[in-house]
Amino acid sequence: MPHMLSIEPLTKEAFAPFGSVIETDPASARFINNGNTERFHALARAEVIGDDAKVIINIFRGQPRAFPYAVTMMERHPLGSQSFSPLDNLPWLAVVAEDEGGRPGAPRVFLASGRQGVNYGRNVWHHPLMAVAAVSDFIVVDREGPGNNLEEFFYDEPFVIPNPL
Ligand SMILES: NC(=O)N[C@@H](O)C(=O)O
Ligand code: NI
């Protein structure tokens, strides 16, 4: 019997075990450029490890997932963090899991608004990009360099995400 998952709103506090939320948080705001610009400072930190590792900036164009959606696998990047910031102001899902002895526990599903991004910490279990409403572009900051930066895990039974919208 598949396990039905619930969907939680994305908040900095709830997401803290998995990484950071990238949003215009007033607590991080400061004015720069003689007051012309508001800087929301250090919302997240990109981390890459290993010789010749570099931080790169990409755009991912995600096709919307169909719901209900069966989560059958999770992945993680042992050598670097990975952030996703939406460009189209469309909601999307950040799906993460705690590590339980080298494998992901049950997924947690966070509904992000179109103005919320996340930075998955290095080696944090997550599901690949989950666009929801329409084809969606994301700025993605992650790692380029030698070494295997992808570990995948496949669950024995699926976890099902209901339609989030
Ligand atoms: N493969 C790839 O670069 N994308 C995944 O890491 C992902 O989290 O979407
Ligand atoms: Ni990833």
Short mmCIF file of N, CA and C and ligand atoms in Angstrom, two decimals:
data_model
loop_
_atom_site.label_atom_id
_atom_site.label_comp_id
_atom_site.label_asym_id
_atom_site.label_seq_id
_atom_site.Cartn_x
_atom_site.Cartn_y
_atom_site.Cartn_z
N MET A 1 0.86 -1.18 0.00
CA MET A 1 0.00 0.00 0.00
C MET A 1 0.90 1.24 0.00
N PRO A 2 0.78 2.10 -1.04
CA PRO A 2 1.70 3.26 -1.05
C PRO A 2 1.44 4.21 0.13
N HIS A 3 2.46 4.85 0.56
CA HIS A 3 2.34 5.81 1.67
C HIS A 3 1.96 7.17 1.09
N MET A 4 0.84 7.73 1.58
CA MET A 4 0.45 9.08 1.13
C MET A 4 1.24 10.10 1.94
N LEU A 5 1.75 11.11 1.25
CA LEU A 5 2.51 12.16 1.93
C LEU A 5 1.65 13.41 2.10
N SER A 6 1.93 14.17 3.16
CA SER A 6 1.25 15.47 3.31
C SER A 6 2.21 16.55 2.79
N ILE A 7 1.64 17.71 2.50
CA ILE A 7 2.42 18.82 1.95
C ILE A 7 2.46 19.94 2.98
N GLU A 8 3.68 20.40 3.25
CA GLU A 8 3.87 21.45 4.26
C GLU A 8 4.22 22.78 3.58
N PRO A 9 3.84 23.89 4.17
CA PRO A 9 4.33 25.17 3.62
C PRO A 9 5.83 25.30 3.85
N LEU A 10 6.53 25.92 2.93
CA LEU A 10 7.98 26.09 3.08
C LEU A 10 8.27 27.27 3.98
N THR A 11 8.90 26.96 5.12
CA THR A 11 9.36 28.04 6.01
C THR A 11 10.83 27.80 6.34
N LYS A 12 11.53 28.88 6.66
CA LYS A 12 12.96 28.78 7.01
C LYS A 12 13.16 27.79 8.15
N GLU A 13 12.27 27.90 9.13
CA GLU A 13 12.42 27.07 10.33
C GLU A 13 12.22 25.59 10.01
N ALA A 14 11.13 25.29 9.31
CA ALA A 14 10.82 23.87 9.03
C ALA A 14 11.87 23.25 8.12
N PHE A 15 12.45 24.07 7.23
CA PHE A 15 13.38 23.54 6.23
C PHE A 15 14.81 23.47 6.76
N ALA A 16 15.04 24.06 7.93
CA ALA A 16 16.42 24.21 8.45
C ALA A 16 17.24 22.92 8.48
N PRO A 17 16.65 21.76 8.80
CA PRO A 17 17.49 20.54 8.81
C PRO A 17 18.03 20.15 7.43
N PHE A 18 17.46 20.76 6.37
CA PHE A 18 17.80 20.34 5.01
C PHE A 18 18.57 21.41 4.24
N GLY A 19 18.52 22.63 4.74
CA GLY A 19 19.20 23.71 4.03
C GLY A 19 18.53 25.05 4.31
N SER A 20 18.66 25.94 3.36
CA SER A 20 18.18 27.31 3.54
C SER A 20 17.05 27.63 2.56
N VAL A 21 16.24 28.60 2.96
CA VAL A 21 15.20 29.13 2.06
C VAL A 21 15.71 30.45 1.50
N ILE A 22 15.59 30.60 0.19
CA ILE A 22 16.07 31.81 -0.49
C ILE A 22 14.85 32.67 -0.81
N GLU A 23 14.64 33.70 0.02
CA GLU A 23 13.47 34.57 -0.18
C GLU A 23 13.79 35.93 0.43
N THR A 24 12.96 36.92 0.10
CA THR A 24 13.25 38.29 0.59
C THR A 24 12.88 38.39 2.06
N ASP A 25 13.72 37.82 2.87
CA ASP A 25 13.51 37.80 4.32
C ASP A 25 13.93 39.15 4.91
N PRO A 26 13.00 39.91 5.49
CA PRO A 26 13.36 41.24 6.02
C PRO A 26 14.52 41.19 7.02
N ALA A 27 14.64 40.06 7.71
CA ALA A 27 15.72 39.97 8.72
C ALA A 27 17.10 40.02 8.07
N SER A 28 17.16 39.75 6.77
CA SER A 28 18.48 39.74 6.11
C SER A 28 18.70 41.00 5.27
N ALA A 29 17.72 41.92 5.32
CA ALA A 29 17.74 43.05 4.38
C ALA A 29 18.67 44.16 4.85
N ARG A 30 19.34 44.77 3.90
CA ARG A 30 20.12 45.98 4.16
C ARG A 30 20.12 46.82 2.89
N PHE A 31 20.13 48.17 3.05
CA PHE A 31 20.14 49.03 1.87
C PHE A 31 21.58 49.27 1.43
N ILE A 32 21.80 49.24 0.13
CA ILE A 32 23.11 49.50 -0.47
C ILE A 32 22.90 50.46 -1.64
N ASN A 33 24.03 50.81 -2.29
CA ASN A 33 23.94 51.69 -3.48
C ASN A 33 23.21 52.99 -3.14
N ASN A 34 23.63 53.59 -1.99
CA ASN A 34 23.01 54.86 -1.59
C ASN A 34 21.49 54.77 -1.43
N GLY A 35 21.03 53.60 -1.01
CA GLY A 35 19.59 53.46 -0.76
C GLY A 35 18.79 53.05 -1.98
N ASN A 36 19.44 52.93 -3.12
CA ASN A 36 18.71 52.55 -4.33
C ASN A 36 18.30 51.09 -4.31
N THR A 37 19.10 50.28 -3.61
CA THR A 37 18.96 48.82 -3.71
C THR A 37 18.84 48.19 -2.33
N GLU A 38 17.93 47.24 -2.21
CA GLU A 38 17.82 46.48 -0.96
C GLU A 38 18.52 45.14 -1.17
N ARG A 39 19.49 44.84 -0.34
CA ARG A 39 20.25 43.58 -0.44
C ARG A 39 19.77 42.62 0.64
N PHE A 40 19.29 41.48 0.22
CA PHE A 40 18.91 40.43 1.17
C PHE A 40 20.12 39.51 1.27
N HIS A 41 20.88 39.72 2.31
CA HIS A 41 22.26 39.27 2.39
C HIS A 41 22.39 37.83 2.89
N ALA A 42 23.24 37.08 2.17
CA ALA A 42 23.69 35.75 2.64
C ALA A 42 22.51 34.85 3.03
N LEU A 43 21.58 34.73 2.11
CA LEU A 43 20.42 33.87 2.37
C LEU A 43 20.81 32.40 2.43
N ALA A 44 21.87 32.07 1.71
CA ALA A 44 22.38 30.70 1.69
C ALA A 44 23.85 30.75 1.30
N ARG A 45 24.54 29.68 1.56
CA ARG A 45 25.94 29.59 1.16
C ARG A 45 26.15 28.36 0.31
N ALA A 46 26.72 28.58 -0.89
CA ALA A 46 27.05 27.45 -1.75
C ALA A 46 28.30 26.78 -1.17
N GLU A 47 28.29 25.46 -1.14
CA GLU A 47 29.45 24.72 -0.63
C GLU A 47 29.87 23.68 -1.65
N VAL A 48 31.15 23.68 -2.02
CA VAL A 48 31.67 22.62 -2.87
C VAL A 48 32.96 22.11 -2.21
N ILE A 49 33.19 20.81 -2.30
CA ILE A 49 34.43 20.26 -1.75
C ILE A 49 35.14 19.44 -2.82
N GLY A 50 36.44 19.17 -2.59
CA GLY A 50 37.22 18.34 -3.51
C GLY A 50 38.11 19.20 -4.40
N ASP A 51 39.22 18.62 -4.82
CA ASP A 51 40.16 19.35 -5.68
C ASP A 51 39.47 19.81 -6.97
N ASP A 52 39.80 21.01 -7.39
CA ASP A 52 39.30 21.58 -8.66
C ASP A 52 37.79 21.74 -8.69
N ALA A 53 37.15 21.68 -7.53
CA ALA A 53 35.68 21.87 -7.52
C ALA A 53 35.37 23.35 -7.75
N LYS A 54 34.35 23.60 -8.52
CA LYS A 54 33.95 24.98 -8.82
C LYS A 54 32.45 25.14 -8.59
N VAL A 55 32.06 26.33 -8.16
CA VAL A 55 30.64 26.67 -8.06
C VAL A 55 30.19 27.17 -9.42
N ILE A 56 29.11 26.62 -9.93
CA ILE A 56 28.60 27.06 -11.24
C ILE A 56 27.14 27.51 -11.09
N ILE A 57 26.71 28.31 -12.05
CA ILE A 57 25.34 28.85 -12.08
C ILE A 57 24.70 28.37 -13.36
N ASN A 58 23.56 27.72 -13.25
CA ASN A 58 22.85 27.09 -14.37
C ASN A 58 21.42 27.58 -14.42
N ILE A 59 20.71 27.25 -15.50
CA ILE A 59 19.25 27.35 -15.54
C ILE A 59 18.72 25.97 -15.85
N PHE A 60 17.78 25.50 -15.00
CA PHE A 60 17.08 24.24 -15.25
C PHE A 60 15.67 24.59 -15.71
N ARG A 61 15.22 23.98 -16.78
CA ARG A 61 13.84 24.15 -17.27
C ARG A 61 13.09 22.87 -16.96
N GLY A 62 12.24 22.90 -15.93
CA GLY A 62 11.55 21.69 -15.48
C GLY A 62 10.18 21.54 -16.10
N GLN A 63 9.87 20.34 -16.56
CA GLN A 63 8.51 20.03 -17.02
C GLN A 63 7.65 19.77 -15.79
N PRO A 64 6.38 20.22 -15.82
CA PRO A 64 5.55 19.99 -14.63
C PRO A 64 5.35 18.49 -14.39
N ARG A 65 5.38 18.11 -13.11
CA ARG A 65 5.13 16.71 -12.76
C ARG A 65 3.62 16.48 -12.78
N ALA A 66 3.22 15.23 -12.99
CA ALA A 66 1.79 14.87 -12.97
C ALA A 66 1.46 14.33 -11.58
N PHE A 67 0.29 14.70 -11.09
CA PHE A 67 -0.10 14.30 -9.73
C PHE A 67 -1.38 13.48 -9.77
N PRO A 68 -1.60 12.57 -8.80
CA PRO A 68 -0.68 12.25 -7.70
C PRO A 68 0.63 11.67 -8.24
N TYR A 69 1.72 12.00 -7.55
CA TYR A 69 3.06 11.65 -8.03
C TYR A 69 3.69 10.64 -7.09
N ALA A 70 4.22 9.58 -7.66
CA ALA A 70 4.87 8.53 -6.86
C ALA A 70 6.36 8.82 -6.74
N VAL A 71 6.78 9.08 -5.51
CA VAL A 71 8.21 9.27 -5.24
C VAL A 71 8.82 7.88 -5.08
N THR A 72 9.66 7.48 -6.00
CA THR A 72 10.28 6.15 -5.93
C THR A 72 11.76 6.24 -5.59
N MET A 73 12.34 7.45 -5.69
CA MET A 73 13.77 7.60 -5.45
C MET A 73 14.10 8.96 -4.88
N MET A 74 15.27 9.02 -4.28
CA MET A 74 15.82 10.29 -3.82
C MET A 74 17.29 10.30 -4.23
N GLU A 75 17.87 11.50 -4.22
CA GLU A 75 19.29 11.61 -4.56
C GLU A 75 19.98 12.55 -3.60
N ARG A 76 21.29 12.55 -3.62
CA ARG A 76 22.04 13.56 -2.89
C ARG A 76 23.39 13.77 -3.58
N HIS A 77 23.98 14.94 -3.25
CA HIS A 77 25.23 15.34 -3.89
C HIS A 77 26.30 15.47 -2.80
N PRO A 78 27.12 14.43 -2.65
CA PRO A 78 28.08 14.43 -1.52
C PRO A 78 29.17 15.50 -1.60
N LEU A 79 29.35 16.06 -2.79
CA LEU A 79 30.47 16.99 -2.95
C LEU A 79 30.03 18.45 -3.05
N GLY A 80 28.75 18.69 -2.96
CA GLY A 80 28.34 20.09 -3.07
C GLY A 80 26.87 20.32 -2.76
N SER A 81 26.59 21.57 -2.38
CA SER A 81 25.19 21.98 -2.18
C SER A 81 24.54 22.18 -3.55
N GLN A 82 23.25 22.41 -3.56
CA GLN A 82 22.53 22.69 -4.82
C GLN A 82 21.33 23.56 -4.51
N SER A 83 21.26 24.70 -5.17
CA SER A 83 20.13 25.61 -4.92
C SER A 83 19.25 25.72 -6.15
N PHE A 84 17.96 25.96 -5.88
CA PHE A 84 16.95 26.15 -6.94
C PHE A 84 16.19 27.42 -6.62
N SER A 85 16.18 28.38 -7.54
CA SER A 85 15.43 29.62 -7.36
C SER A 85 14.54 29.84 -8.57
N PRO A 86 13.21 29.87 -8.39
CA PRO A 86 12.30 29.95 -9.52
C PRO A 86 12.37 31.30 -10.23
N LEU A 87 12.27 31.26 -11.55
CA LEU A 87 12.33 32.47 -12.37
C LEU A 87 10.96 32.91 -12.89
N ASP A 88 9.96 32.01 -12.79
CA ASP A 88 8.66 32.31 -13.42
C ASP A 88 7.57 32.60 -12.40
N ASN A 89 7.96 32.75 -11.15
CA ASN A 89 6.96 33.02 -10.10
C ASN A 89 5.85 31.97 -10.09
N LEU A 90 6.27 30.71 -10.26
CA LEU A 90 5.30 29.60 -10.20
C LEU A 90 5.63 28.73 -8.99
N PRO A 91 4.61 28.19 -8.33
CA PRO A 91 4.88 27.31 -7.19
C PRO A 91 5.59 26.04 -7.63
N TRP A 92 6.30 25.43 -6.72
CA TRP A 92 7.01 24.17 -6.99
C TRP A 92 7.20 23.41 -5.68
N LEU A 93 7.71 22.22 -5.76
CA LEU A 93 7.85 21.37 -4.57
C LEU A 93 9.32 21.07 -4.30
N ALA A 94 9.70 21.27 -3.03
CA ALA A 94 11.02 20.84 -2.56
C ALA A 94 10.79 19.59 -1.71
N VAL A 95 11.29 18.48 -2.16
CA VAL A 95 11.06 17.19 -1.49
C VAL A 95 12.40 16.71 -0.93
N VAL A 96 12.44 16.52 0.37
CA VAL A 96 13.69 16.19 1.06
C VAL A 96 13.47 15.05 2.04
N ALA A 97 14.57 14.53 2.57
CA ALA A 97 14.45 13.48 3.59
C ALA A 97 15.67 13.53 4.49
N GLU A 98 15.45 13.14 5.75
CA GLU A 98 16.58 12.99 6.68
C GLU A 98 17.37 11.76 6.26
N ASP A 99 18.67 11.77 6.61
CA ASP A 99 19.47 10.59 6.37
C ASP A 99 19.31 9.61 7.53
N GLU A 100 19.04 8.35 7.21
CA GLU A 100 18.88 7.34 8.27
C GLU A 100 19.87 6.21 7.98
N GLY A 101 21.06 6.37 8.51
CA GLY A 101 22.08 5.33 8.32
C GLY A 101 22.51 5.13 6.88
N GLY A 102 22.54 6.25 6.15
CA GLY A 102 23.03 6.16 4.77
C GLY A 102 21.93 6.00 3.74
N ARG A 103 20.67 6.00 4.20
CA ARG A 103 19.56 5.97 3.25
C ARG A 103 18.54 7.02 3.68
N PRO A 104 17.72 7.49 2.71
CA PRO A 104 16.76 8.53 3.09
C PRO A 104 15.60 7.94 3.87
N GLY A 105 15.13 8.68 4.87
CA GLY A 105 13.89 8.29 5.55
C GLY A 105 12.71 8.67 4.67
N ALA A 106 11.53 8.76 5.27
CA ALA A 106 10.34 9.14 4.49
C ALA A 106 10.50 10.56 3.97
N PRO A 107 10.07 10.83 2.74
CA PRO A 107 10.19 12.19 2.23
C PRO A 107 9.32 13.18 2.99
N ARG A 108 9.79 14.41 3.04
CA ARG A 108 8.96 15.55 3.48
C ARG A 108 8.78 16.45 2.27
N VAL A 109 7.56 16.91 2.09
CA VAL A 109 7.21 17.67 0.89
C VAL A 109 6.88 19.10 1.29
N PHE A 110 7.63 20.04 0.76
CA PHE A 110 7.40 21.47 1.05
C PHE A 110 6.90 22.16 -0.21
N LEU A 111 5.79 22.88 -0.09
CA LEU A 111 5.26 23.67 -1.20
C LEU A 111 5.90 25.04 -1.15
N ALA A 112 6.69 25.34 -2.17
CA ALA A 112 7.36 26.64 -2.27
C ALA A 112 6.54 27.57 -3.16
N SER A 113 6.47 28.81 -2.77
CA SER A 113 5.81 29.79 -3.64
C SER A 113 6.75 30.10 -4.81
N GLY A 114 6.25 30.82 -5.76
CA GLY A 114 7.06 31.21 -6.92
C GLY A 114 8.13 32.22 -6.60
N ARG A 115 8.14 32.65 -5.33
CA ARG A 115 9.18 33.61 -4.92
C ARG A 115 10.05 33.02 -3.82
N GLN A 116 10.00 31.72 -3.70
CA GLN A 116 10.86 31.05 -2.72
C GLN A 116 11.77 30.05 -3.43
N GLY A 117 13.06 30.15 -3.14
CA GLY A 117 14.01 29.14 -3.59
C GLY A 117 14.53 28.39 -2.38
N VAL A 118 15.28 27.35 -2.64
CA VAL A 118 15.95 26.64 -1.54
C VAL A 118 17.38 26.34 -1.93
N ASN A 119 18.21 26.17 -0.92
CA ASN A 119 19.55 25.64 -1.11
C ASN A 119 19.62 24.33 -0.33
N TYR A 120 19.71 23.21 -1.06
CA TYR A 120 19.90 21.92 -0.40
C TYR A 120 21.35 21.86 0.08
N GLY A 121 21.52 21.59 1.37
CA GLY A 121 22.88 21.48 1.88
C GLY A 121 23.61 20.32 1.23
N ARG A 122 24.94 20.37 1.30
CA ARG A 122 25.73 19.29 0.72
C ARG A 122 25.32 17.96 1.37
N ASN A 123 25.09 16.96 0.53
CA ASN A 123 24.78 15.59 0.96
C ASN A 123 23.39 15.43 1.57
N VAL A 124 22.51 16.38 1.29
CA VAL A 124 21.13 16.30 1.78
C VAL A 124 20.27 15.56 0.74
N TRP A 125 19.53 14.56 1.23
CA TRP A 125 18.65 13.80 0.33
C TRP A 125 17.53 14.71 -0.19
N HIS A 126 17.31 14.65 -1.49
CA HIS A 126 16.22 15.42 -2.11
C HIS A 126 15.76 14.71 -3.37
N HIS A 127 14.57 15.08 -3.82
CA HIS A 127 14.07 14.55 -5.09
C HIS A 127 14.50 15.51 -6.19
N PRO A 128 14.82 15.01 -7.37
CA PRO A 128 15.09 15.94 -8.49
C PRO A 128 13.96 16.94 -8.68
N LEU A 129 14.32 18.01 -9.36
CA LEU A 129 13.44 19.18 -9.52
C LEU A 129 11.98 18.78 -9.76
N MET A 130 11.09 19.43 -9.00
CA MET A 130 9.65 19.14 -9.17
C MET A 130 8.88 20.41 -9.47
N ALA A 131 8.80 20.74 -10.75
CA ALA A 131 7.91 21.83 -11.19
C ALA A 131 6.48 21.33 -11.10
N VAL A 132 5.53 22.26 -10.89
CA VAL A 132 4.16 21.83 -10.61
C VAL A 132 3.16 22.32 -11.65
N ALA A 133 3.04 23.63 -11.78
CA ALA A 133 1.92 24.18 -12.55
C ALA A 133 2.18 24.18 -14.05
N ALA A 134 3.42 24.43 -14.44
CA ALA A 134 3.73 24.60 -15.88
C ALA A 134 5.23 24.42 -16.04
N VAL A 135 5.68 24.46 -17.26
CA VAL A 135 7.13 24.41 -17.51
C VAL A 135 7.74 25.58 -16.75
N SER A 136 8.76 25.31 -15.96
CA SER A 136 9.29 26.33 -15.05
C SER A 136 10.82 26.38 -15.11
N ASP A 137 11.33 27.60 -15.19
CA ASP A 137 12.79 27.79 -15.18
C ASP A 137 13.27 28.13 -13.78
N PHE A 138 14.47 27.63 -13.46
CA PHE A 138 15.08 27.87 -12.14
C PHE A 138 16.55 28.22 -12.33
N ILE A 139 17.02 29.18 -11.57
CA ILE A 139 18.46 29.39 -11.46
C ILE A 139 18.98 28.32 -10.49
N VAL A 140 19.96 27.58 -10.90
CA VAL A 140 20.50 26.50 -10.08
C VAL A 140 21.99 26.75 -9.85
N VAL A 141 22.37 26.81 -8.59
CA VAL A 141 23.79 26.99 -8.24
C VAL A 141 24.26 25.68 -7.64
N ASP A 142 25.22 25.03 -8.33
CA ASP A 142 25.72 23.77 -7.77
C ASP A 142 27.18 23.59 -8.16
N ARG A 143 27.65 22.36 -8.29
CA ARG A 143 29.09 22.09 -8.37
C ARG A 143 29.45 21.48 -9.72
N GLU A 144 30.62 21.89 -10.20
CA GLU A 144 31.25 21.23 -11.34
C GLU A 144 32.64 20.81 -10.89
N GLY A 145 33.05 19.62 -11.30
CA GLY A 145 34.40 19.20 -10.93
C GLY A 145 34.50 17.69 -10.91
N PRO A 146 35.70 17.21 -10.64
CA PRO A 146 35.95 15.77 -10.66
C PRO A 146 35.26 15.07 -9.48
N GLY A 147 35.09 13.76 -9.62
CA GLY A 147 34.49 12.98 -8.55
C GLY A 147 33.01 12.74 -8.81
N ASN A 148 32.49 11.74 -8.13
CA ASN A 148 31.08 11.41 -8.31
C ASN A 148 30.23 12.23 -7.34
N ASN A 149 29.43 13.13 -7.89
CA ASN A 149 28.63 14.02 -7.04
C ASN A 149 27.15 13.65 -7.06
N LEU A 150 26.86 12.39 -7.38
CA LEU A 150 25.45 11.99 -7.39
C LEU A 150 25.31 10.62 -6.76
N GLU A 151 24.52 10.56 -5.71
CA GLU A 151 24.18 9.27 -5.08
C GLU A 151 22.66 9.14 -5.13
N GLU A 152 22.16 8.03 -5.63
CA GLU A 152 20.71 7.82 -5.75
C GLU A 152 20.29 6.67 -4.84
N PHE A 153 19.05 6.75 -4.35
CA PHE A 153 18.48 5.67 -3.55
C PHE A 153 17.08 5.40 -4.05
N PHE A 154 16.72 4.12 -4.17
CA PHE A 154 15.40 3.74 -4.64
C PHE A 154 14.64 3.04 -3.52
N TYR A 155 13.46 3.58 -3.21
CA TYR A 155 12.65 3.04 -2.11
C TYR A 155 12.06 1.68 -2.50
N ASP A 156 11.80 0.87 -1.49
CA ASP A 156 11.13 -0.42 -1.76
C ASP A 156 9.69 -0.20 -2.21
N GLU A 157 9.04 0.81 -1.55
CA GLU A 157 7.65 1.12 -1.93
C GLU A 157 7.55 2.62 -2.19
N PRO A 158 6.68 3.04 -3.09
CA PRO A 158 6.59 4.48 -3.39
C PRO A 158 5.91 5.26 -2.27
N PHE A 159 6.23 6.54 -2.22
CA PHE A 159 5.51 7.50 -1.39
C PHE A 159 4.75 8.39 -2.38
N VAL A 160 3.49 8.69 -2.09
CA VAL A 160 2.67 9.41 -3.07
C VAL A 160 2.40 10.83 -2.62
N ILE A 161 2.66 11.77 -3.54
CA ILE A 161 2.37 13.19 -3.28
C ILE A 161 1.06 13.53 -3.97
N PRO A 162 0.08 14.03 -3.19
CA PRO A 162 -1.19 14.44 -3.80
C PRO A 162 -0.99 15.73 -4.60
N ASN A 163 -2.00 16.11 -5.34
CA ASN A 163 -1.90 17.35 -6.11
C ASN A 163 -1.76 18.53 -5.15
N PRO A 164 -0.71 19.32 -5.31
CA PRO A 164 -0.48 20.39 -4.34
C PRO A 164 -1.30 21.65 -4.58
N LEU A 165 -1.94 21.73 -5.77
CA LEU A 165 -2.65 22.98 -6.10
C LEU A 165 -4.17 22.81 -6.04
N1 LIG B 1 20.90 16.05 -12.29
C1 LIG B 1 20.80 17.30 -11.89
O1 LIG B 1 21.67 18.12 -12.11
N2 LIG B 1 19.63 17.66 -11.21
C2 LIG B 1 19.36 17.09 -9.94
O2 LIG B 1 20.53 17.16 -9.14
C3 LIG B 1 18.23 17.81 -9.26
O3 LIG B 1 18.25 17.91 -8.01
O4 LIG B 1 17.29 18.23 -9.99
NI NI B 2 20.00 17.33 -7.14
#
